[in-house]
């Protein structure tokens, strides 16, 4: 039985967007959500507005709400900008974190570790996103926070297969990712800015190959994009024979 209420709607929509259960650009019907969660359309609109402010939902005038889309331009921009944002956030987090935030980060990491051990991909996605969002809160930057939030949404959606390993190499990368979180916590506690930045780039490189399945110099890989958007993949032209 589905959870009911405004809070349940908010949390469930976030999870369904991050795990691609709701596809990019998918319409969100207020009436259906109202009936499913046992609330009126006014709190449904409140939740959609909140999710819009956080970058999960796009609200169009006279056309309703939809899951935030992903296209060639935004994905290519993500691939280029994400490492720079993660580095800047990390440097500020090392300088500005507070003890209460460190406690929350460690609790989040324990939940992530447990999910990795139990092979629960949805929980892994949510806790990994939460881990990096908490690092963003530690940075305490009004300028970087909204950009980081948007990056984390797209990172979760693009890299969801990272949390569903299908080879020994992917299993090793997932284990290493969990270890990186532990090392990041240690670097934060030691106020080791250069060590944290090194970990940021090591961490990024683990999932970068996953991103490259979606982004290439000539655009996004058609099969991968089809999985995200429901588009029919375009056939690649046959190579011409040498004369």
mmCIF file of C-alpha atoms in Angstrom:
data_model
loop_
_atom_site.group_PDB
_atom_site.id
_atom_site.type_symbol
_atom_site.label_atom_id
_atom_site.label_comp_id
_atom_site.label_asym_id
_atom_site.label_seq_id
_atom_site.Cartn_x
_atom_site.Cartn_y
_atom_site.Cartn_z
ATOM 1 C CA UNK A 1 0.000 0.000 0.000
ATOM 2 C CA UNK A 2 1.373 3.420 -0.953
ATOM 3 C CA UNK A 3 2.293 5.907 1.752
ATOM 4 C CA UNK A 4 -0.141 8.792 2.104
ATOM 5 C CA UNK A 5 0.173 12.500 2.744
ATOM 6 C CA UNK A 6 2.111 15.535 1.633
ATOM 7 C CA UNK A 7 5.476 14.446 3.050
ATOM 8 C CA UNK A 8 5.128 11.023 1.467
ATOM 9 C CA UNK A 9 4.370 12.606 -1.901
ATOM 10 C CA UNK A 10 7.420 14.851 -1.663
ATOM 11 C CA UNK A 11 9.830 12.051 -0.703
ATOM 12 C CA UNK A 12 8.403 9.542 -3.166
ATOM 13 C CA UNK A 13 8.518 11.905 -6.138
ATOM 14 C CA UNK A 14 12.155 12.719 -5.383
ATOM 15 C CA UNK A 15 13.032 9.027 -5.214
ATOM 16 C CA UNK A 16 11.117 8.183 -8.386
ATOM 17 C CA UNK A 17 12.812 11.012 -10.304
ATOM 18 C CA UNK A 18 16.331 10.145 -9.117
ATOM 19 C CA UNK A 19 15.913 6.462 -9.954
ATOM 20 C CA UNK A 20 14.308 7.110 -13.361
ATOM 21 C CA UNK A 21 11.048 5.476 -12.333
ATOM 22 C CA UNK A 22 9.676 8.788 -13.580
ATOM 23 C CA UNK A 23 11.396 9.545 -16.860
ATOM 24 C CA UNK A 24 12.819 12.961 -17.749
ATOM 25 C CA UNK A 25 10.109 15.183 -19.277
ATOM 26 C CA UNK A 26 7.290 12.940 -17.964
ATOM 27 C CA UNK A 27 4.087 14.799 -17.116
ATOM 28 C CA UNK A 28 2.921 14.861 -13.484
ATOM 29 C CA UNK A 29 -0.844 14.790 -13.143
ATOM 30 C CA UNK A 30 -2.125 16.701 -10.103
ATOM 31 C CA UNK A 31 -5.434 14.836 -9.934
ATOM 32 C CA UNK A 32 -3.824 11.390 -10.049
ATOM 33 C CA UNK A 33 -1.294 12.350 -7.378
ATOM 34 C CA UNK A 34 -4.047 13.831 -5.218
ATOM 35 C CA UNK A 35 -6.061 10.607 -5.360
ATOM 36 C CA UNK A 36 -3.055 8.342 -4.832
ATOM 37 C CA UNK A 37 -1.778 10.168 -1.753
ATOM 38 C CA UNK A 38 -5.118 11.058 -0.207
ATOM 39 C CA UNK A 39 -4.617 14.819 -0.225
ATOM 40 C CA UNK A 40 -6.280 17.721 -2.018
ATOM 41 C CA UNK A 41 -4.787 19.338 -5.094
ATOM 42 C CA UNK A 42 -3.589 22.387 -3.125
ATOM 43 C CA UNK A 43 -0.924 20.475 -1.129
ATOM 44 C CA UNK A 44 -0.020 18.586 -4.312
ATOM 45 C CA UNK A 45 0.690 21.937 -5.970
ATOM 46 C CA UNK A 46 2.715 22.979 -2.903
ATOM 47 C CA UNK A 47 4.881 19.864 -3.238
ATOM 48 C CA UNK A 48 5.359 20.398 -6.965
ATOM 49 C CA UNK A 49 6.365 24.021 -6.379
ATOM 50 C CA UNK A 50 8.860 22.924 -3.726
ATOM 51 C CA UNK A 51 10.328 20.299 -6.052
ATOM 52 C CA UNK A 52 10.467 22.895 -8.813
ATOM 53 C CA UNK A 53 12.510 25.187 -6.570
ATOM 54 C CA UNK A 54 14.885 22.308 -5.854
ATOM 55 C CA UNK A 55 15.354 21.455 -9.531
ATOM 56 C CA UNK A 56 13.367 18.204 -9.760
ATOM 57 C CA UNK A 57 10.283 19.524 -11.539
ATOM 58 C CA UNK A 58 9.522 22.023 -14.286
ATOM 59 C CA UNK A 59 6.213 23.882 -13.949
ATOM 60 C CA UNK A 60 4.933 25.297 -17.239
ATOM 61 C CA UNK A 61 2.236 27.938 -17.383
ATOM 62 C CA UNK A 62 -1.092 26.441 -18.492
ATOM 63 C CA UNK A 63 0.606 23.093 -19.199
ATOM 64 C CA UNK A 64 1.180 21.688 -15.710
ATOM 65 C CA UNK A 65 4.231 20.095 -14.151
ATOM 66 C CA UNK A 66 6.721 17.659 -15.631
ATOM 67 C CA UNK A 67 9.886 15.923 -14.489
ATOM 68 C CA UNK A 68 12.851 18.145 -15.250
ATOM 69 C CA UNK A 69 14.035 17.188 -18.752
ATOM 70 C CA UNK A 70 17.473 16.097 -19.901
ATOM 71 C CA UNK A 71 18.775 16.935 -23.350
ATOM 72 C CA UNK A 72 22.018 17.121 -25.296
ATOM 73 C CA UNK A 73 22.902 20.611 -24.127
ATOM 74 C CA UNK A 74 22.206 20.113 -20.415
ATOM 75 C CA UNK A 75 23.990 16.760 -20.266
ATOM 76 C CA UNK A 76 27.055 18.053 -22.073
ATOM 77 C CA UNK A 77 27.113 21.064 -19.754
ATOM 78 C CA UNK A 78 26.821 18.754 -16.745
ATOM 79 C CA UNK A 79 29.778 16.674 -17.890
ATOM 80 C CA UNK A 80 31.985 19.740 -18.216
ATOM 81 C CA UNK A 81 30.913 21.668 -15.129
ATOM 82 C CA UNK A 82 30.316 19.003 -12.471
ATOM 83 C CA UNK A 83 33.968 18.399 -11.472
ATOM 84 C CA UNK A 84 34.561 22.135 -11.025
ATOM 85 C CA UNK A 85 31.492 22.549 -8.815
ATOM 86 C CA UNK A 86 32.351 19.491 -6.727
ATOM 87 C CA UNK A 87 35.880 20.831 -6.209
ATOM 88 C CA UNK A 88 34.667 24.290 -5.127
ATOM 89 C CA UNK A 89 32.061 22.787 -2.789
ATOM 90 C CA UNK A 90 34.668 20.466 -1.284
ATOM 91 C CA UNK A 91 37.153 23.247 -0.568
ATOM 92 C CA UNK A 92 34.503 25.290 1.244
ATOM 93 C CA UNK A 93 33.174 22.262 3.121
ATOM 94 C CA UNK A 94 36.621 21.561 4.566
ATOM 95 C CA UNK A 95 36.778 25.126 5.847
ATOM 96 C CA UNK A 96 33.223 25.545 7.123
ATOM 97 C CA UNK A 97 31.768 22.253 8.409
ATOM 98 C CA UNK A 98 30.207 22.095 11.873
ATOM 99 C CA UNK A 99 30.144 19.153 14.312
ATOM 100 C CA UNK A 100 26.398 18.532 13.946
ATOM 101 C CA UNK A 101 26.789 18.293 10.173
ATOM 102 C CA UNK A 102 29.632 15.811 10.571
ATOM 103 C CA UNK A 103 27.393 13.592 12.671
ATOM 104 C CA UNK A 104 24.702 13.674 9.970
ATOM 105 C CA UNK A 105 27.276 12.878 7.279
ATOM 106 C CA UNK A 106 28.556 9.844 9.195
ATOM 107 C CA UNK A 107 25.017 8.555 9.735
ATOM 108 C CA UNK A 108 24.296 8.967 6.030
ATOM 109 C CA UNK A 109 27.460 7.050 5.163
ATOM 110 C CA UNK A 110 26.428 4.164 7.418
ATOM 111 C CA UNK A 111 23.089 3.967 5.608
ATOM 112 C CA UNK A 112 24.881 4.052 2.259
ATOM 113 C CA UNK A 113 27.310 1.321 3.377
ATOM 114 C CA UNK A 114 24.428 -0.872 4.539
ATOM 115 C CA UNK A 115 22.646 -0.382 1.210
ATOM 116 C CA UNK A 116 25.798 -1.326 -0.716
ATOM 117 C CA UNK A 117 26.146 -4.475 1.368
ATOM 118 C CA UNK A 118 22.473 -5.375 0.869
ATOM 119 C CA UNK A 119 22.568 -4.455 -2.854
ATOM 120 C CA UNK A 120 19.657 -2.021 -2.605
ATOM 121 C CA UNK A 121 20.181 0.328 -5.592
ATOM 122 C CA UNK A 122 17.357 2.748 -4.823
ATOM 123 C CA UNK A 123 18.620 3.328 -1.281
ATOM 124 C CA UNK A 124 22.181 3.638 -2.588
ATOM 125 C CA UNK A 125 21.092 6.362 -5.010
ATOM 126 C CA UNK A 126 19.191 8.279 -2.340
ATOM 127 C CA UNK A 127 21.900 8.047 0.326
ATOM 128 C CA UNK A 128 24.709 8.841 -2.114
ATOM 129 C CA UNK A 129 22.813 11.932 -3.246
ATOM 130 C CA UNK A 130 22.175 12.864 0.380
ATOM 131 C CA UNK A 131 25.869 12.392 1.252
ATOM 132 C CA UNK A 132 27.005 14.884 -1.368
ATOM 133 C CA UNK A 133 24.144 17.261 -0.552
ATOM 134 C CA UNK A 134 25.332 17.264 3.076
ATOM 135 C CA UNK A 135 28.835 18.155 1.908
ATOM 136 C CA UNK A 136 27.166 21.007 0.034
ATOM 137 C CA UNK A 137 25.465 22.144 3.234
ATOM 138 C CA UNK A 138 28.862 22.103 4.946
ATOM 139 C CA UNK A 139 30.188 24.439 2.245
ATOM 140 C CA UNK A 140 27.563 26.998 3.307
ATOM 141 C CA UNK A 141 27.528 28.821 -0.037
ATOM 142 C CA UNK A 142 24.335 30.497 -1.191
ATOM 143 C CA UNK A 143 25.771 30.657 -4.709
ATOM 144 C CA UNK A 144 26.912 27.040 -5.040
ATOM 145 C CA UNK A 145 24.034 25.273 -3.251
ATOM 146 C CA UNK A 146 21.378 25.512 -6.027
ATOM 147 C CA UNK A 147 23.908 24.550 -8.690
ATOM 148 C CA UNK A 148 25.045 21.542 -6.667
ATOM 149 C CA UNK A 149 21.445 20.452 -6.122
ATOM 150 C CA UNK A 150 20.796 20.449 -9.867
ATOM 151 C CA UNK A 151 24.038 18.573 -10.550
ATOM 152 C CA UNK A 152 23.172 15.892 -8.010
ATOM 153 C CA UNK A 153 19.797 15.263 -9.642
ATOM 154 C CA UNK A 154 21.335 14.740 -13.071
ATOM 155 C CA UNK A 155 24.286 12.784 -11.632
ATOM 156 C CA UNK A 156 21.911 10.336 -9.963
ATOM 157 C CA UNK A 157 19.848 9.888 -13.132
ATOM 158 C CA UNK A 158 22.780 9.540 -15.517
ATOM 159 C CA UNK A 159 24.758 7.254 -13.215
ATOM 160 C CA UNK A 160 21.953 5.062 -11.868
ATOM 161 C CA UNK A 161 23.470 1.938 -13.447
ATOM 162 C CA UNK A 162 26.574 2.510 -11.283
ATOM 163 C CA UNK A 163 24.512 1.225 -8.362
ATOM 164 C CA UNK A 164 23.450 -1.893 -10.291
ATOM 165 C CA UNK A 165 26.838 -3.517 -10.947
ATOM 166 C CA UNK A 166 26.880 -6.185 -13.652
ATOM 167 C CA UNK A 167 30.607 -7.003 -13.751
ATOM 168 C CA UNK A 168 33.554 -7.512 -11.410
ATOM 169 C CA UNK A 169 34.915 -4.134 -12.499
ATOM 170 C CA UNK A 170 31.678 -2.397 -11.547
ATOM 171 C CA UNK A 171 31.587 -4.253 -8.211
ATOM 172 C CA UNK A 172 35.105 -3.018 -7.458
ATOM 173 C CA UNK A 173 34.177 0.545 -8.413
ATOM 174 C CA UNK A 174 31.138 0.501 -6.151
ATOM 175 C CA UNK A 175 33.205 -0.756 -3.202
ATOM 176 C CA UNK A 176 35.828 1.898 -3.916
ATOM 177 C CA UNK A 177 33.125 4.579 -4.056
ATOM 178 C CA UNK A 178 31.984 3.622 -0.571
ATOM 179 C CA UNK A 179 35.588 3.746 0.630
ATOM 180 C CA UNK A 180 35.977 7.209 -0.896
ATOM 181 C CA UNK A 181 33.136 8.437 1.318
ATOM 182 C CA UNK A 182 35.007 7.220 4.400
ATOM 183 C CA UNK A 183 38.186 8.920 3.205
ATOM 184 C CA UNK A 184 36.292 12.148 2.498
ATOM 185 C CA UNK A 185 34.960 12.156 6.057
ATOM 186 C CA UNK A 186 38.498 11.683 7.374
ATOM 187 C CA UNK A 187 39.828 14.506 5.184
ATOM 188 C CA UNK A 188 37.056 16.811 6.401
ATOM 189 C CA UNK A 189 37.802 16.022 10.029
ATOM 190 C CA UNK A 190 41.493 16.734 9.446
ATOM 191 C CA UNK A 191 40.685 19.958 7.541
ATOM 192 C CA UNK A 192 42.780 18.516 4.719
ATOM 193 C CA UNK A 193 41.691 20.596 1.741
ATOM 194 C CA UNK A 194 44.156 19.206 -0.805
ATOM 195 C CA UNK A 195 43.396 15.642 0.277
ATOM 196 C CA UNK A 196 39.654 16.218 -0.062
ATOM 197 C CA UNK A 197 40.022 17.740 -3.526
ATOM 198 C CA UNK A 198 42.121 14.751 -4.635
ATOM 199 C CA UNK A 199 39.345 12.460 -3.426
ATOM 200 C CA UNK A 200 36.738 14.526 -5.303
ATOM 201 C CA UNK A 201 38.476 13.853 -8.607
ATOM 202 C CA UNK A 202 39.182 10.189 -7.781
ATOM 203 C CA UNK A 203 35.505 9.796 -6.905
ATOM 204 C CA UNK A 204 34.398 11.493 -10.118
ATOM 205 C CA UNK A 205 36.632 9.274 -12.248
ATOM 206 C CA UNK A 206 34.910 6.136 -10.928
ATOM 207 C CA UNK A 207 31.605 7.055 -12.544
ATOM 208 C CA UNK A 208 32.939 9.115 -15.444
ATOM 209 C CA UNK A 209 32.854 6.173 -17.839
ATOM 210 C CA UNK A 210 29.165 5.883 -17.044
ATOM 211 C CA UNK A 211 28.672 9.485 -18.043
ATOM 212 C CA UNK A 212 30.596 8.931 -21.267
ATOM 213 C CA UNK A 213 27.961 6.395 -22.313
ATOM 214 C CA UNK A 214 25.601 9.373 -22.489
ATOM 215 C CA UNK A 215 27.894 12.130 -23.706
ATOM 216 C CA UNK A 216 30.358 12.019 -26.573
ATOM 217 C CA UNK A 217 32.035 14.653 -28.768
ATOM 218 C CA UNK A 218 29.235 14.231 -31.352
ATOM 219 C CA UNK A 219 26.382 14.175 -28.863
ATOM 220 C CA UNK A 220 24.707 11.681 -26.610
ATOM 221 C CA UNK A 221 24.846 7.966 -27.265
ATOM 222 C CA UNK A 222 21.498 7.103 -28.824
ATOM 223 C CA UNK A 223 20.748 3.886 -26.893
ATOM 224 C CA UNK A 224 21.519 5.538 -23.568
ATOM 225 C CA UNK A 225 19.387 8.538 -24.396
ATOM 226 C CA UNK A 226 16.560 6.226 -25.383
ATOM 227 C CA UNK A 227 16.654 4.673 -21.929
ATOM 228 C CA UNK A 228 16.321 8.104 -20.351
ATOM 229 C CA UNK A 229 13.731 9.701 -22.556
ATOM 230 C CA UNK A 230 11.871 6.898 -24.279
ATOM 231 C CA UNK A 231 13.080 8.112 -27.658
ATOM 232 C CA UNK A 232 13.703 5.525 -30.355
ATOM 233 C CA UNK A 233 17.469 5.182 -30.852
ATOM 234 C CA UNK A 234 18.699 6.397 -34.204
ATOM 235 C CA UNK A 235 20.574 3.931 -36.348
ATOM 236 C CA UNK A 236 24.208 4.753 -36.976
ATOM 237 C CA UNK A 237 25.104 5.142 -40.651
ATOM 238 C CA UNK A 238 26.888 2.164 -42.169
ATOM 239 C CA UNK A 239 30.595 2.791 -42.763
ATOM 240 C CA UNK A 240 31.557 3.285 -46.373
ATOM 241 C CA UNK A 241 33.759 0.667 -47.973
ATOM 242 C CA UNK A 242 37.235 1.699 -48.905
ATOM 243 C CA UNK A 243 37.720 2.195 -52.635
#
